[in-house]
XYZ file of C-alpha atoms in Angstrom:
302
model
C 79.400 99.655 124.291
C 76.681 99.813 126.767
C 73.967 98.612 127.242
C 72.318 101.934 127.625
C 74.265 103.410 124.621
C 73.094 100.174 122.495
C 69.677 100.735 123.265
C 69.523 104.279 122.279
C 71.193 103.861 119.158
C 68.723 101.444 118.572
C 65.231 102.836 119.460
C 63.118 103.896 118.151
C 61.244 103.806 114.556
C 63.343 101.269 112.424
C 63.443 104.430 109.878
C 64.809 106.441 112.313
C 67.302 104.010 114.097
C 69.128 102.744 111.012
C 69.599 106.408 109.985
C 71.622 106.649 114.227
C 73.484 103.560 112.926
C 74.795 104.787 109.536
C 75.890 108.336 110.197
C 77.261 107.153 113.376
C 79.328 104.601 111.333
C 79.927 107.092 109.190
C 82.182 109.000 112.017
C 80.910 112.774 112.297
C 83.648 113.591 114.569
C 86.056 112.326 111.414
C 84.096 113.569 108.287
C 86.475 117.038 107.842
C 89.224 114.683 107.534
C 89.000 113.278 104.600
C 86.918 116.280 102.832
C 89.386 118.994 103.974
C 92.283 117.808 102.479
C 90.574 117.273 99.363
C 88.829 120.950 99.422
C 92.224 122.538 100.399
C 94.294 120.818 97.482
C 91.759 121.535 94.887
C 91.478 125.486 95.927
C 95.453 125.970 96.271
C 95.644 124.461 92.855
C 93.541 127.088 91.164
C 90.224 124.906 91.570
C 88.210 127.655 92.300
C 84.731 127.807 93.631
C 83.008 125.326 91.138
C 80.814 122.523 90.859
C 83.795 119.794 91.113
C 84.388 121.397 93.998
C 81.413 121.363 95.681
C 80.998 117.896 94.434
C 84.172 116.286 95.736
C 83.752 118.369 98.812
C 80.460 116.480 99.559
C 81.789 112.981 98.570
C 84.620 113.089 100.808
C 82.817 114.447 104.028
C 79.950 111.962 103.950
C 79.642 109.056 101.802
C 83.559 108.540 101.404
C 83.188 107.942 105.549
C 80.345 105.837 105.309
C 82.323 103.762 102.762
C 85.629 103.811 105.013
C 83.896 102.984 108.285
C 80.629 101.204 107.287
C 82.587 98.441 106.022
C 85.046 98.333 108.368
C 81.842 98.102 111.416
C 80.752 95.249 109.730
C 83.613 93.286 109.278
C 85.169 94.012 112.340
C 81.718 93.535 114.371
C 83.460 90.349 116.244
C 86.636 93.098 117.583
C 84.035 95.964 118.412
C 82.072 93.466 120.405
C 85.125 93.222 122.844
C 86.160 96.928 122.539
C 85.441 99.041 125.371
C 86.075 101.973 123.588
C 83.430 101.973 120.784
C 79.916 103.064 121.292
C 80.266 106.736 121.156
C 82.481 109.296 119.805
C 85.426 106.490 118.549
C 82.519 104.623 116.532
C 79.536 102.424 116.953
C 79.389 98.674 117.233
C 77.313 98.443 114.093
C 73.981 95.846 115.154
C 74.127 92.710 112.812
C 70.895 93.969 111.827
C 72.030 96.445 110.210
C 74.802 95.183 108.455
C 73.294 94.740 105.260
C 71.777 98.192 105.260
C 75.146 99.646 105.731
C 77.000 97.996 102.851
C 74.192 98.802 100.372
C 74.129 102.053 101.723
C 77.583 102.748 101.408
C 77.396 101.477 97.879
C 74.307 103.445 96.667
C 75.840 106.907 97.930
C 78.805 106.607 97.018
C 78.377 105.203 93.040
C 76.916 108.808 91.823
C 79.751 110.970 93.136
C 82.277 108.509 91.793
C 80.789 108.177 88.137
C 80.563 112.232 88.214
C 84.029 112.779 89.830
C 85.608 110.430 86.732
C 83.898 112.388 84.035
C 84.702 115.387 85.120
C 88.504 114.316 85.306
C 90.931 112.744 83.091
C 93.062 109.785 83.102
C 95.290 110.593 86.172
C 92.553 111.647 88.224
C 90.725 108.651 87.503
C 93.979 106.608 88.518
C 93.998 108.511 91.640
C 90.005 108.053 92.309
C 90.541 104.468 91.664
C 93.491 104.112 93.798
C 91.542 105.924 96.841
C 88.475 103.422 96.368
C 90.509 100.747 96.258
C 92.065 101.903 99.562
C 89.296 102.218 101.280
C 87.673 98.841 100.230
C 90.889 96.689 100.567
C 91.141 97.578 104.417
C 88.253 96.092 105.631
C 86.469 94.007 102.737
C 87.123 89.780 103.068
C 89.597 88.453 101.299
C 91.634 91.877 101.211
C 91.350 92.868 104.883
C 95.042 94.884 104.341
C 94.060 95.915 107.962
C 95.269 92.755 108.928
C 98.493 92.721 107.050
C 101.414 94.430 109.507
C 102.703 98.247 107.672
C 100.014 97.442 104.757
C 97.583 98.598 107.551
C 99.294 101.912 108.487
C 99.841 102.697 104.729
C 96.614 101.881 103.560
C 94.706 103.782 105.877
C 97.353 106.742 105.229
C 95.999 106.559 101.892
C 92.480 106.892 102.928
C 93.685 110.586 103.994
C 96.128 111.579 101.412
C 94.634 110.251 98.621
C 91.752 112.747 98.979
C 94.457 115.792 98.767
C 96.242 114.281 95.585
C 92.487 113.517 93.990
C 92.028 117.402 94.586
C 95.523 118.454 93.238
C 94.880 116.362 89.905
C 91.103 117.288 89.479
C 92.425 120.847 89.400
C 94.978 120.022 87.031
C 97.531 120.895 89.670
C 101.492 120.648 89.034
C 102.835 118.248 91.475
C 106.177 120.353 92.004
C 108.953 119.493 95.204
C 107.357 121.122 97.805
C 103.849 119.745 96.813
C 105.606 115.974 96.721
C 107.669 116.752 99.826
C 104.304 118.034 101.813
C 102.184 114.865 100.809
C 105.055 112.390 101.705
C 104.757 114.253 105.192
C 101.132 114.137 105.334
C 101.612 110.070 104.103
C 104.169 109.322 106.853
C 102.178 111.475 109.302
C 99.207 109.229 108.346
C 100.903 106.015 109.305
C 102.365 106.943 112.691
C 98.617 108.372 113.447
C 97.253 105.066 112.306
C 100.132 102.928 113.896
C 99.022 104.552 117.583
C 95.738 104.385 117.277
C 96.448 100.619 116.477
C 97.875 100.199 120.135
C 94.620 100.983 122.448
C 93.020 98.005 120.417
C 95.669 95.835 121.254
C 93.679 93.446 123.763
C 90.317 93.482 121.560
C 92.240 92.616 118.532
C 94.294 89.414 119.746
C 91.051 88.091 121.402
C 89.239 88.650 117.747
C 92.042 87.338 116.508
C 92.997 90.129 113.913
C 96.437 91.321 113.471
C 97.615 94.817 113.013
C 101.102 96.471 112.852
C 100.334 96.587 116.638
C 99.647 93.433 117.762
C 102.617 92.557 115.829
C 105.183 94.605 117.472
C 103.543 95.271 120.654
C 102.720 98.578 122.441
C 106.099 100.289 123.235
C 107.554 99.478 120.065
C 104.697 100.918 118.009
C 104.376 103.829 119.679
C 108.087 104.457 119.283
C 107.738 104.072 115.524
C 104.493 106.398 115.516
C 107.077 109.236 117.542
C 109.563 108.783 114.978
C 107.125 108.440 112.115
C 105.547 112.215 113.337
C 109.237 113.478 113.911
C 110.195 112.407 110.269
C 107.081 113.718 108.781
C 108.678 117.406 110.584
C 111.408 117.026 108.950
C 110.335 116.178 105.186
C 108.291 119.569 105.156
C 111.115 121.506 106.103
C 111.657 120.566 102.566
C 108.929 122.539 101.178
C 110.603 125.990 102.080
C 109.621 128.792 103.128
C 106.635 129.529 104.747
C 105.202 126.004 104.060
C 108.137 124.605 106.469
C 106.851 126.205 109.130
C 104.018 123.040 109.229
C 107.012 121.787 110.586
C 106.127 122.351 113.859
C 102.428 121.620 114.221
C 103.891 117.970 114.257
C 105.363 118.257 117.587
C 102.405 117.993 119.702
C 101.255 115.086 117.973
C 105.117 113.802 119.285
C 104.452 115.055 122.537
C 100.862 113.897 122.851
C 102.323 109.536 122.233
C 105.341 110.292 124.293
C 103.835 108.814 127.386
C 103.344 105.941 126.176
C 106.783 105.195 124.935
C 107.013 102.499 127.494
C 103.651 101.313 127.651
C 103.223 97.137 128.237
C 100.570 95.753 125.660
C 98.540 94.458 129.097
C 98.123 98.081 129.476
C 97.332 99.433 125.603
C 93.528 100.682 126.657
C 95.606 103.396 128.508
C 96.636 105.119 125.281
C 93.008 105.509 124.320
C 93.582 108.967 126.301
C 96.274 109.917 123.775
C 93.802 109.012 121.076
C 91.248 111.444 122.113
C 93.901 113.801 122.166
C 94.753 113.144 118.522
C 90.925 113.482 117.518
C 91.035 117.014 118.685
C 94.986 118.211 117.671
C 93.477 117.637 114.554
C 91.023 120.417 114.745
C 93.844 122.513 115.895
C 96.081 121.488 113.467
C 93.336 122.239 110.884
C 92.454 125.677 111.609
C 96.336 126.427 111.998
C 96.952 124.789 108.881
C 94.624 127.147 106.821
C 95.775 130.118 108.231
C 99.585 128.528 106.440
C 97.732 128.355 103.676
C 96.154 131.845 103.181
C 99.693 133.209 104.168
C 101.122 131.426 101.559
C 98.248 132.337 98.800
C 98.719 135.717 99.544
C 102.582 135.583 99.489
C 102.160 134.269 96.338
């Protein structure tokens, strides 16, 4: 970060400072992410337009983030610090002076949703809350840090992204038939070779914080060979879910495409795939927009 982007994230009234520091925490750029899935799920299920809805829409685009990436700013303040890449679009280095703030804020706006989300579902939805929470807490928090365990990082921040689509399917009492179970084990495995690559750009930062990741563990070729075969195998499980829903099938291929450069890449060199990154931040709005129009092709086929 620099010292010109510190200072302005910092400036200011203190009111007006901390509020720079927690939505920028929060990750704007990321916020559809998590609420989309959830949204989309819910409305293909026979949701509808209702207050659940609007609810879990709302919990998953703001204070969900601010939960996921709060936490994980001020616990991995030490790796940031060395990271040439955060201080803008790819996150903040969260100012120890706000660390506090953050976690209590994270906690405060994120408590309502939760206690309205699990009476307004049932017992598997409530799992599946629980299990998302968990998630998102166990990746960062001390003592958990699953961030730090090899796979367990890859799989747990998958979960941060799936979970919010199988929340959405069971809030709307949705049947979790073989194509819906073969298009969230893509999405899953699609999740971990997303979270695998962008492991490799923080190669550097994370040995010198000492922090491990699946990264650091097998190095930068290997894991972006396992992310290109993670996105290619994620193609080919929603082939499963028939027709027109295999057609997602290809909207995985320039994710492929986008890490194949760096299928050689030395782990003295790992910053370099921080241009594939920013790729991946926008295929997803691509992918998105492509995505629904699947989707209203297959609700009207339907």
């Amino acid at each position: 970060m620099t010292a010109t982007s510190s200072a302005s994230a910092t400036s200011g009234p203190p009111a007006v400072a901390a509020v720079r520091q927690l939505v920028g925490s929060s990750r704007p750029v990321s916020w559809v992410n998590t609420a989309y899935p959830f949204a989309a799920a819910y409305l293909m299920s026979g949701g509808g337009i209702t207050p659940a809805l609007v609810v879990g829409t709302l919990w998953f685009l703001i204070p969900y983030n601010l939960l996921m990436y709060g936490v994980n700013d001020v616990f991995d303040y030490e790796s940031d610090l060395r990271n040439p890449r955060k201080g803008g679009l790819e996150g903040v280095v969260l100012s120890r002076r706000w660390h506090r703030l953050t976690l209590w804020a994270a906690a405060v706006t994120n408590l309502p949703f939760v206690v309205v989300l699990v009476l307004w579902g049932d017992l598997r939805s409530t799992i599946i809350l629980a299990v998302s929470v968990f998630a998102v807490v166990a990746y960062s928090a001390p003592g958990l840090r699953f961030k730090e365990r090899p796979v367990l990082d890859s799989a747990t921040s998958s979960t941060h992204f799936v979970s919010p689509a199988v929340f959405g399917l069971a809030l709307a009492d949705g049947t979790f038939s073989p194509p819906v179970l073969a298009a969230l084990a893509a999405f899953f495995v699609w999740g971990m070779a997303s979270q695998a690559f962008g492991a490799v750009q923080d190669i550097q930062a994370d040995r010198a914080a000492d922090i491990s990741s699946v990264a650091t563990w097998l190095g930068a070729a290997r894991t972006v060979r396992a992310a290109f075969g993670g996105y290619l195998a994620a193609g080919g499980i929603l082939l499963l879910t028939g027709w027109p829903g295999g057609l997602a099938a290809l909207l995985v291929l320039p994710y492929a495409a986008s890490v194949a450069p760096y299928l050689g890449l030395a782990d003295a060199d790992c910053e370099q795939a921080n241009a594939g990154w920013r790729r991946f931040i926008w295929l997803n709005l691509v992918t998105g927009f492509l995505v629904t129009q699947l989707f209203i092709w297959i609700s009207l086929a339907s």
